[in-house]
Amino acid sequence: MLELRLVQGSLLKKVMESIKDLVNDANFDCSATGFSLQAMDSSHVALVSLLLRSEGFEHYRCDRNLSMGMNLGNMAKMLKCAGNDDIVTVKADDGGDCVTFMFESPNQDKIADFEMKLMDIDSEHLGIPEAEYEAIVRMPSAEFARICKDLSTIGDTVVISVTKEGVKFSTRGDIGTANIVLRQNTSVDKPEEATIIEMETPVSLTFALRYMNSFTKATPLASQVTVSLSSELPVVVEYKIAEMGYLRFYLAPKIEE
Amino acid sequence: ACLQKKLLDYFNAD
């Protein structure tokens, strides 16, 4: 028996809107630790890793580990039917072939339940080792989204370079080139507007903007985004989910042939 | 030209 009650149901709506276009089908894993998902996009270039810790739920019951295969587009359709202030409860029976999403309005005057069929998904789980990154950039998530969107009007790829001067986002296309440099800025009044650059070694990596733009659909989840770079690793773009966990995107770089 | 690396070039399947 699985029963997860999330008072801030809008978080789950935002998570689904962030990942449904990147991944079609995925297994949600439930354990005593929390509700998690790891899935790659169909071309095995990008990976989504979600964790919602059990402590973040108002009620969390998971009698035994359960893996539920879901079509993310269909799940997103159902969650779209929840109001932004609704409490969302996810329910499933052990060994059952469906999952129920229950939506309660804040004053309990409307209760809806949506049942969705589960599916068998043969997914490849990747072991992602803990790594030390050469550079970690923390910046406003809206600024990151703006930069990725702007650059994708000029070119298809972005070169992200971190030096002691700051972080530079560059692209080139048929019409010309673009460079955007952000310097560290910790002097702002609001911490969510800060840009913080931790650099061990200068690093420069090239990524497909199509994927970066897809990751920025998670912008409503967090005011800040963390971009972790190492020359020998995929980039990690992380959105923290308030008090509960994270949504991380991994993207393999492009390299010169 | 750039070659798009795959995640399996970096991470192992469990």
mmCIF file of C-alpha atoms in Angstrom:
data_model
loop_
_atom_site.group_PDB
_atom_site.id
_atom_site.type_symbol
_atom_site.label_atom_id
_atom_site.label_comp_id
_atom_site.label_asym_id
_atom_site.label_seq_id
_atom_site.Cartn_x
_atom_site.Cartn_y
_atom_site.Cartn_z
ATOM 1 C CA MET A 1 0.000 0.000 0.000
ATOM 2 C CA LEU A 2 1.257 3.405 -0.991
ATOM 3 C CA GLU A 3 -0.250 6.695 0.112
ATOM 4 C CA LEU A 4 1.532 10.008 -0.277
ATOM 5 C CA ARG A 5 -0.182 13.243 0.672
ATOM 6 C CA LEU A 6 1.396 16.428 -0.561
ATOM 7 C CA VAL A 7 -0.143 19.645 0.748
ATOM 8 C CA GLN A 8 1.673 21.737 -1.836
ATOM 9 C CA GLY A 9 0.276 19.752 -4.746
ATOM 10 C CA SER A 10 1.420 22.395 -7.202
ATOM 11 C CA LEU A 11 4.977 21.123 -6.740
ATOM 12 C CA LEU A 12 4.072 17.853 -8.420
ATOM 13 C CA LYS A 13 2.298 19.728 -11.221
ATOM 14 C CA LYS A 14 5.417 21.834 -11.792
ATOM 15 C CA VAL A 15 7.673 18.778 -11.756
ATOM 16 C CA MET A 16 5.568 17.067 -14.411
ATOM 17 C CA GLU A 17 5.477 20.148 -16.631
ATOM 18 C CA SER A 18 9.283 20.290 -16.336
ATOM 19 C CA ILE A 19 10.004 16.751 -17.474
ATOM 20 C CA LYS A 20 7.121 15.518 -19.623
ATOM 21 C CA ASP A 21 8.604 16.754 -22.888
ATOM 22 C CA LEU A 22 12.041 15.304 -22.167
ATOM 23 C CA VAL A 23 10.998 11.819 -21.076
ATOM 24 C CA ASN A 24 7.951 9.889 -22.319
ATOM 25 C CA ASP A 25 7.727 6.981 -19.888
ATOM 26 C CA ALA A 26 9.462 6.446 -16.553
ATOM 27 C CA ASN A 27 9.371 4.376 -13.403
ATOM 28 C CA PHE A 28 8.572 6.247 -10.196
ATOM 29 C CA ASP A 29 10.275 4.511 -7.300
ATOM 30 C CA CYS A 30 8.804 4.709 -3.831
ATOM 31 C CA SER A 31 10.710 3.700 -0.747
ATOM 32 C CA ALA A 32 11.027 4.798 2.858
ATOM 33 C CA THR A 33 13.430 7.510 1.641
ATOM 34 C CA GLY A 34 10.967 9.132 -0.704
ATOM 35 C CA PHE A 35 9.421 9.351 -4.130
ATOM 36 C CA SER A 36 12.045 9.333 -6.849
ATOM 37 C CA LEU A 37 12.572 8.958 -10.549
ATOM 38 C CA GLN A 38 15.535 8.507 -12.821
ATOM 39 C CA ALA A 39 15.011 8.516 -16.557
ATOM 40 C CA MET A 40 16.921 9.248 -19.718
ATOM 41 C CA ASP A 41 15.597 10.948 -22.816
ATOM 42 C CA SER A 42 15.157 8.708 -25.838
ATOM 43 C CA SER A 43 18.540 9.629 -27.308
ATOM 44 C CA HIS A 44 20.424 8.826 -24.051
ATOM 45 C CA VAL A 45 21.986 12.271 -23.974
ATOM 46 C CA ALA A 46 20.061 13.783 -21.055
ATOM 47 C CA LEU A 47 18.903 12.324 -17.759
ATOM 48 C CA VAL A 48 16.342 13.485 -15.215
ATOM 49 C CA SER A 49 16.760 12.687 -11.547
ATOM 50 C CA LEU A 50 13.981 13.622 -9.147
ATOM 51 C CA LEU A 51 13.829 13.159 -5.396
ATOM 52 C CA LEU A 52 10.947 14.151 -3.140
ATOM 53 C CA ARG A 53 11.950 13.077 0.366
ATOM 54 C CA SER A 54 9.359 11.354 2.525
ATOM 55 C CA GLU A 55 9.710 14.033 5.254
ATOM 56 C CA GLY A 56 8.370 16.625 2.831
ATOM 57 C CA PHE A 57 4.974 14.897 2.601
ATOM 58 C CA GLU A 58 2.249 15.544 5.153
ATOM 59 C CA HIS A 59 1.544 11.829 5.150
ATOM 60 C CA TYR A 60 3.867 9.213 3.667
ATOM 61 C CA ARG A 61 3.027 5.550 3.748
ATOM 62 C CA CYS A 62 5.020 3.093 1.681
ATOM 63 C CA ASP A 63 4.760 -0.434 3.048
ATOM 64 C CA ARG A 64 7.278 -1.861 0.630
ATOM 65 C CA ASN A 65 9.425 -0.552 -2.185
ATOM 66 C CA LEU A 66 7.318 0.000 -5.257
ATOM 67 C CA SER A 67 8.205 0.924 -8.805
ATOM 68 C CA MET A 68 5.383 2.400 -10.852
ATOM 69 C CA GLY A 69 5.756 2.797 -14.604
ATOM 70 C CA MET A 70 3.929 5.838 -15.888
ATOM 71 C CA ASN A 71 3.503 7.718 -19.114
ATOM 72 C CA LEU A 72 4.590 11.187 -18.053
ATOM 73 C CA GLY A 73 2.432 12.964 -20.627
ATOM 74 C CA ASN A 74 -0.665 11.210 -19.269
ATOM 75 C CA MET A 75 0.370 11.862 -15.678
ATOM 76 C CA ALA A 76 0.873 15.540 -16.498
ATOM 77 C CA LYS A 77 -2.599 15.652 -18.107
ATOM 78 C CA MET A 78 -4.142 14.317 -14.917
ATOM 79 C CA LEU A 79 -2.188 16.595 -12.607
ATOM 80 C CA LYS A 80 -3.153 19.572 -14.752
ATOM 81 C CA CYS A 81 -6.680 18.938 -13.515
ATOM 82 C CA ALA A 82 -5.592 19.698 -9.950
ATOM 83 C CA GLY A 83 -5.990 23.269 -8.749
ATOM 84 C CA ASN A 84 -2.806 25.125 -7.873
ATOM 85 C CA ASP A 85 -3.768 25.220 -4.192
ATOM 86 C CA ASP A 86 -5.021 21.639 -4.085
ATOM 87 C CA ILE A 87 -3.669 18.959 -1.817
ATOM 88 C CA VAL A 88 -2.575 16.001 -3.955
ATOM 89 C CA THR A 89 -2.586 12.415 -2.706
ATOM 90 C CA VAL A 90 -0.975 9.595 -4.717
ATOM 91 C CA LYS A 91 -2.340 6.137 -3.903
ATOM 92 C CA ALA A 92 -1.526 2.661 -5.177
ATOM 93 C CA ASP A 93 -1.939 -0.915 -4.024
ATOM 94 C CA ASP A 94 1.016 -3.303 -3.966
ATOM 95 C CA GLY A 95 0.979 -5.244 -7.205
ATOM 96 C CA GLY A 96 -1.885 -3.194 -8.616
ATOM 97 C CA ASP A 97 -2.015 -2.014 -12.195
ATOM 98 C CA CYS A 98 -3.138 1.543 -11.568
ATOM 99 C CA VAL A 99 -2.377 4.636 -9.528
ATOM 100 C CA THR A 100 -4.892 7.119 -8.158
ATOM 101 C CA PHE A 101 -4.341 10.846 -7.884
ATOM 102 C CA MET A 102 -6.702 12.528 -5.465
ATOM 103 C CA PHE A 103 -7.110 16.306 -5.466
ATOM 104 C CA GLU A 104 -8.652 18.140 -2.515
ATOM 105 C CA SER A 105 -9.391 21.843 -2.595
ATOM 106 C CA PRO A 106 -7.963 23.749 0.405
ATOM 107 C CA ASN A 107 -11.359 24.097 2.105
ATOM 108 C CA GLN A 108 -12.306 20.500 1.275
ATOM 109 C CA ASP A 109 -15.360 21.470 -0.771
ATOM 110 C CA LYS A 110 -14.150 19.694 -3.897
ATOM 111 C CA ILE A 111 -12.590 16.260 -4.026
ATOM 112 C CA ALA A 112 -11.606 14.571 -7.255
ATOM 113 C CA ASP A 113 -9.908 11.309 -8.008
ATOM 114 C CA PHE A 114 -8.234 10.329 -11.238
ATOM 115 C CA GLU A 115 -7.118 6.762 -11.838
ATOM 116 C CA MET A 116 -4.347 6.098 -14.303
ATOM 117 C CA LYS A 117 -3.165 2.792 -15.714
ATOM 118 C CA LEU A 118 0.397 1.820 -14.907
ATOM 119 C CA MET A 119 2.712 0.335 -17.504
ATOM 120 C CA ASP A 120 5.684 -2.011 -17.532
ATOM 121 C CA ILE A 121 8.779 -0.046 -18.391
ATOM 122 C CA ASP A 122 12.104 -1.660 -18.988
ATOM 123 C CA SER A 123 14.357 1.223 -18.066
ATOM 124 C CA GLU A 124 18.086 1.413 -17.769
ATOM 125 C CA HIS A 125 19.228 2.767 -14.396
ATOM 126 C CA LEU A 126 22.545 4.560 -14.390
ATOM 127 C CA GLY A 127 24.936 4.662 -11.487
ATOM 128 C CA ILE A 128 25.911 8.288 -11.033
ATOM 129 C CA PRO A 129 28.966 8.588 -8.812
ATOM 130 C CA GLU A 130 29.373 11.467 -6.404
ATOM 131 C CA ALA A 131 31.778 13.836 -8.081
ATOM 132 C CA GLU A 132 33.813 16.915 -7.319
ATOM 133 C CA TYR A 133 33.018 19.530 -9.918
ATOM 134 C CA GLU A 134 35.621 21.927 -11.307
ATOM 135 C CA ALA A 135 33.163 24.802 -11.289
ATOM 136 C CA ILE A 136 29.780 25.379 -9.702
ATOM 137 C CA VAL A 137 27.671 28.365 -10.724
ATOM 138 C CA ARG A 138 24.617 29.318 -8.707
ATOM 139 C CA MET A 139 22.451 31.943 -10.335
ATOM 140 C CA PRO A 140 18.843 33.132 -10.619
ATOM 141 C CA SER A 141 16.898 30.456 -12.478
ATOM 142 C CA ALA A 142 14.998 33.056 -14.523
ATOM 143 C CA GLU A 143 18.299 34.565 -15.701
ATOM 144 C CA PHE A 144 19.564 31.152 -16.773
ATOM 145 C CA ALA A 145 16.312 30.531 -18.671
ATOM 146 C CA ARG A 146 16.551 33.935 -20.349
ATOM 147 C CA ILE A 147 20.132 33.308 -21.468
ATOM 148 C CA CYS A 148 19.343 29.863 -22.908
ATOM 149 C CA LYS A 149 16.299 31.228 -24.738
ATOM 150 C CA ASP A 150 18.151 34.235 -26.116
ATOM 151 C CA LEU A 151 21.133 32.221 -27.298
ATOM 152 C CA SER A 152 18.947 29.617 -28.987
ATOM 153 C CA THR A 153 17.673 32.324 -31.336
ATOM 154 C CA ILE A 154 21.258 32.693 -32.615
ATOM 155 C CA GLY A 155 22.759 29.203 -32.460
ATOM 156 C CA ASP A 156 22.167 25.543 -31.607
ATOM 157 C CA THR A 157 24.890 25.061 -29.015
ATOM 158 C CA VAL A 158 26.144 26.982 -26.010
ATOM 159 C CA VAL A 159 29.701 27.057 -24.768
ATOM 160 C CA ILE A 160 29.728 27.575 -21.007
ATOM 161 C CA SER A 161 33.113 28.771 -19.789
ATOM 162 C CA VAL A 162 33.976 29.483 -16.184
ATOM 163 C CA THR A 163 37.086 31.487 -15.351
ATOM 164 C CA LYS A 164 37.980 33.684 -12.433
ATOM 165 C CA GLU A 165 36.423 36.564 -14.401
ATOM 166 C CA GLY A 166 32.976 34.961 -14.320
ATOM 167 C CA VAL A 167 30.823 32.621 -16.340
ATOM 168 C CA LYS A 168 30.490 33.125 -20.086
ATOM 169 C CA PHE A 169 27.707 31.722 -22.285
ATOM 170 C CA SER A 170 28.573 31.841 -25.987
ATOM 171 C CA THR A 171 26.968 30.718 -29.192
ATOM 172 C CA ARG A 172 27.427 31.130 -32.902
ATOM 173 C CA GLY A 173 25.076 30.694 -35.813
ATOM 174 C CA ASP A 174 24.527 31.707 -39.416
ATOM 175 C CA ILE A 175 23.659 35.297 -38.501
ATOM 176 C CA GLY A 176 26.529 35.891 -36.089
ATOM 177 C CA THR A 177 27.748 35.259 -32.569
ATOM 178 C CA ALA A 178 26.702 36.091 -29.014
ATOM 179 C CA ASN A 179 28.512 36.180 -25.692
ATOM 180 C CA ILE A 180 26.913 36.785 -22.313
ATOM 181 C CA VAL A 181 29.166 37.140 -19.278
ATOM 182 C CA LEU A 182 27.911 37.038 -15.716
ATOM 183 C CA ARG A 183 30.166 38.090 -12.887
ATOM 184 C CA GLN A 184 29.855 36.948 -9.342
ATOM 185 C CA ASN A 185 27.350 39.138 -7.539
ATOM 186 C CA THR A 186 26.750 38.520 -3.864
ATOM 187 C CA SER A 187 25.952 42.105 -2.933
ATOM 188 C CA VAL A 188 22.284 41.983 -3.868
ATOM 189 C CA ASP A 189 19.663 42.504 -1.162
ATOM 190 C CA LYS A 190 17.851 39.303 -1.967
ATOM 191 C CA PRO A 191 19.766 36.005 -1.895
ATOM 192 C CA GLU A 192 17.673 34.647 -4.774
ATOM 193 C CA GLU A 193 19.163 37.308 -7.043
ATOM 194 C CA ALA A 194 22.779 36.415 -6.292
ATOM 195 C CA THR A 195 25.224 34.854 -8.714
ATOM 196 C CA ILE A 196 27.869 32.793 -6.971
ATOM 197 C CA ILE A 197 30.751 31.153 -8.790
ATOM 198 C CA GLU A 198 32.904 28.527 -7.112
ATOM 199 C CA MET A 199 35.801 27.547 -9.332
ATOM 200 C CA GLU A 200 38.585 25.064 -8.699
ATOM 201 C CA THR A 201 39.806 24.959 -12.294
ATOM 202 C CA PRO A 202 38.723 26.953 -15.361
ATOM 203 C CA VAL A 203 36.386 24.842 -17.453
ATOM 204 C CA SER A 204 34.759 25.222 -20.857
ATOM 205 C CA LEU A 205 32.145 22.843 -22.252
ATOM 206 C CA THR A 206 29.728 22.792 -25.196
ATOM 207 C CA PHE A 207 26.087 21.743 -24.897
ATOM 208 C CA ALA A 208 23.026 21.487 -27.120
ATOM 209 C CA LEU A 209 20.726 24.441 -26.373
ATOM 210 C CA ARG A 210 17.651 22.376 -27.206
ATOM 211 C CA TYR A 211 18.187 20.343 -24.032
ATOM 212 C CA MET A 212 19.164 23.327 -21.895
ATOM 213 C CA ASN A 213 15.952 25.069 -22.913
ATOM 214 C CA SER A 214 13.987 21.972 -22.004
ATOM 215 C CA PHE A 215 15.578 21.926 -18.518
ATOM 216 C CA THR A 216 14.557 25.533 -17.923
ATOM 217 C CA LYS A 217 10.908 24.444 -17.868
ATOM 218 C CA ALA A 218 11.726 23.719 -14.209
ATOM 219 C CA THR A 219 12.275 27.440 -13.537
ATOM 220 C CA PRO A 220 8.982 27.816 -11.588
ATOM 221 C CA LEU A 221 10.271 25.252 -9.057
ATOM 222 C CA ALA A 222 13.135 27.328 -7.691
ATOM 223 C CA SER A 223 14.398 30.896 -7.734
ATOM 224 C CA GLN A 224 17.980 29.687 -8.107
ATOM 225 C CA VAL A 225 19.597 27.094 -10.344
ATOM 226 C CA THR A 226 22.954 25.402 -9.830
ATOM 227 C CA VAL A 227 25.072 24.480 -12.841
ATOM 228 C CA SER A 228 27.940 22.100 -12.010
ATOM 229 C CA LEU A 229 30.671 21.616 -14.593
ATOM 230 C CA SER A 230 33.671 19.340 -15.001
ATOM 231 C CA SER A 231 35.595 18.659 -18.166
ATOM 232 C CA GLU A 232 35.206 14.875 -17.767
ATOM 233 C CA LEU A 233 31.528 14.782 -16.796
ATOM 234 C CA PRO A 234 28.040 15.645 -17.985
ATOM 235 C CA VAL A 235 26.828 19.011 -16.687
ATOM 236 C CA VAL A 236 24.315 18.957 -13.826
ATOM 237 C CA VAL A 237 21.569 21.567 -13.825
ATOM 238 C CA GLU A 238 19.841 21.418 -10.451
ATOM 239 C CA TYR A 239 16.625 22.981 -9.214
ATOM 240 C CA LYS A 240 16.056 22.524 -5.486
ATOM 241 C CA ILE A 241 12.491 21.708 -4.522
ATOM 242 C CA ALA A 242 11.734 23.640 -1.337
ATOM 243 C CA GLU A 243 12.408 21.544 1.779
ATOM 244 C CA MET A 244 11.791 18.329 -0.147
ATOM 245 C CA GLY A 245 14.518 17.438 -2.562
ATOM 246 C CA TYR A 246 15.609 18.282 -6.044
ATOM 247 C CA LEU A 247 15.098 17.993 -9.761
ATOM 248 C CA ARG A 248 18.431 17.442 -11.508
ATOM 249 C CA PHE A 249 19.145 17.295 -15.203
ATOM 250 C CA TYR A 250 22.343 15.741 -16.529
ATOM 251 C CA LEU A 251 23.478 16.520 -20.053
ATOM 252 C CA ALA A 252 26.399 14.978 -21.909
ATOM 253 C CA PRO A 253 28.593 17.577 -23.607
ATOM 254 C CA LYS A 254 29.400 17.916 -27.269
ATOM 255 C CA ILE A 255 33.043 17.478 -28.144
ATOM 256 C CA GLU A 256 35.151 18.377 -31.144
ATOM 257 C CA GLU A 257 35.519 15.375 -33.446
ATOM 258 C CA ALA B 1 31.867 19.550 -36.254
ATOM 259 C CA CYS B 2 30.857 18.567 -32.739
ATOM 260 C CA LEU B 3 30.053 15.044 -31.638
ATOM 261 C CA GLN B 4 27.271 14.610 -29.101
ATOM 262 C CA LYS B 5 28.488 12.354 -26.294
ATOM 263 C CA LYS B 6 26.079 9.931 -24.634
ATOM 264 C CA LEU B 7 25.529 9.522 -20.901
ATOM 265 C CA LEU B 8 26.731 5.936 -21.123
ATOM 266 C CA ASP B 9 30.150 7.314 -22.089
ATOM 267 C CA TYR B 10 30.343 8.650 -18.514
ATOM 268 C CA PHE B 11 28.025 6.639 -16.287
ATOM 269 C CA ASN B 12 27.655 2.886 -15.978
ATOM 270 C CA ALA B 13 24.362 1.085 -16.158
ATOM 271 C CA ASP B 14 23.539 -0.448 -12.755
#
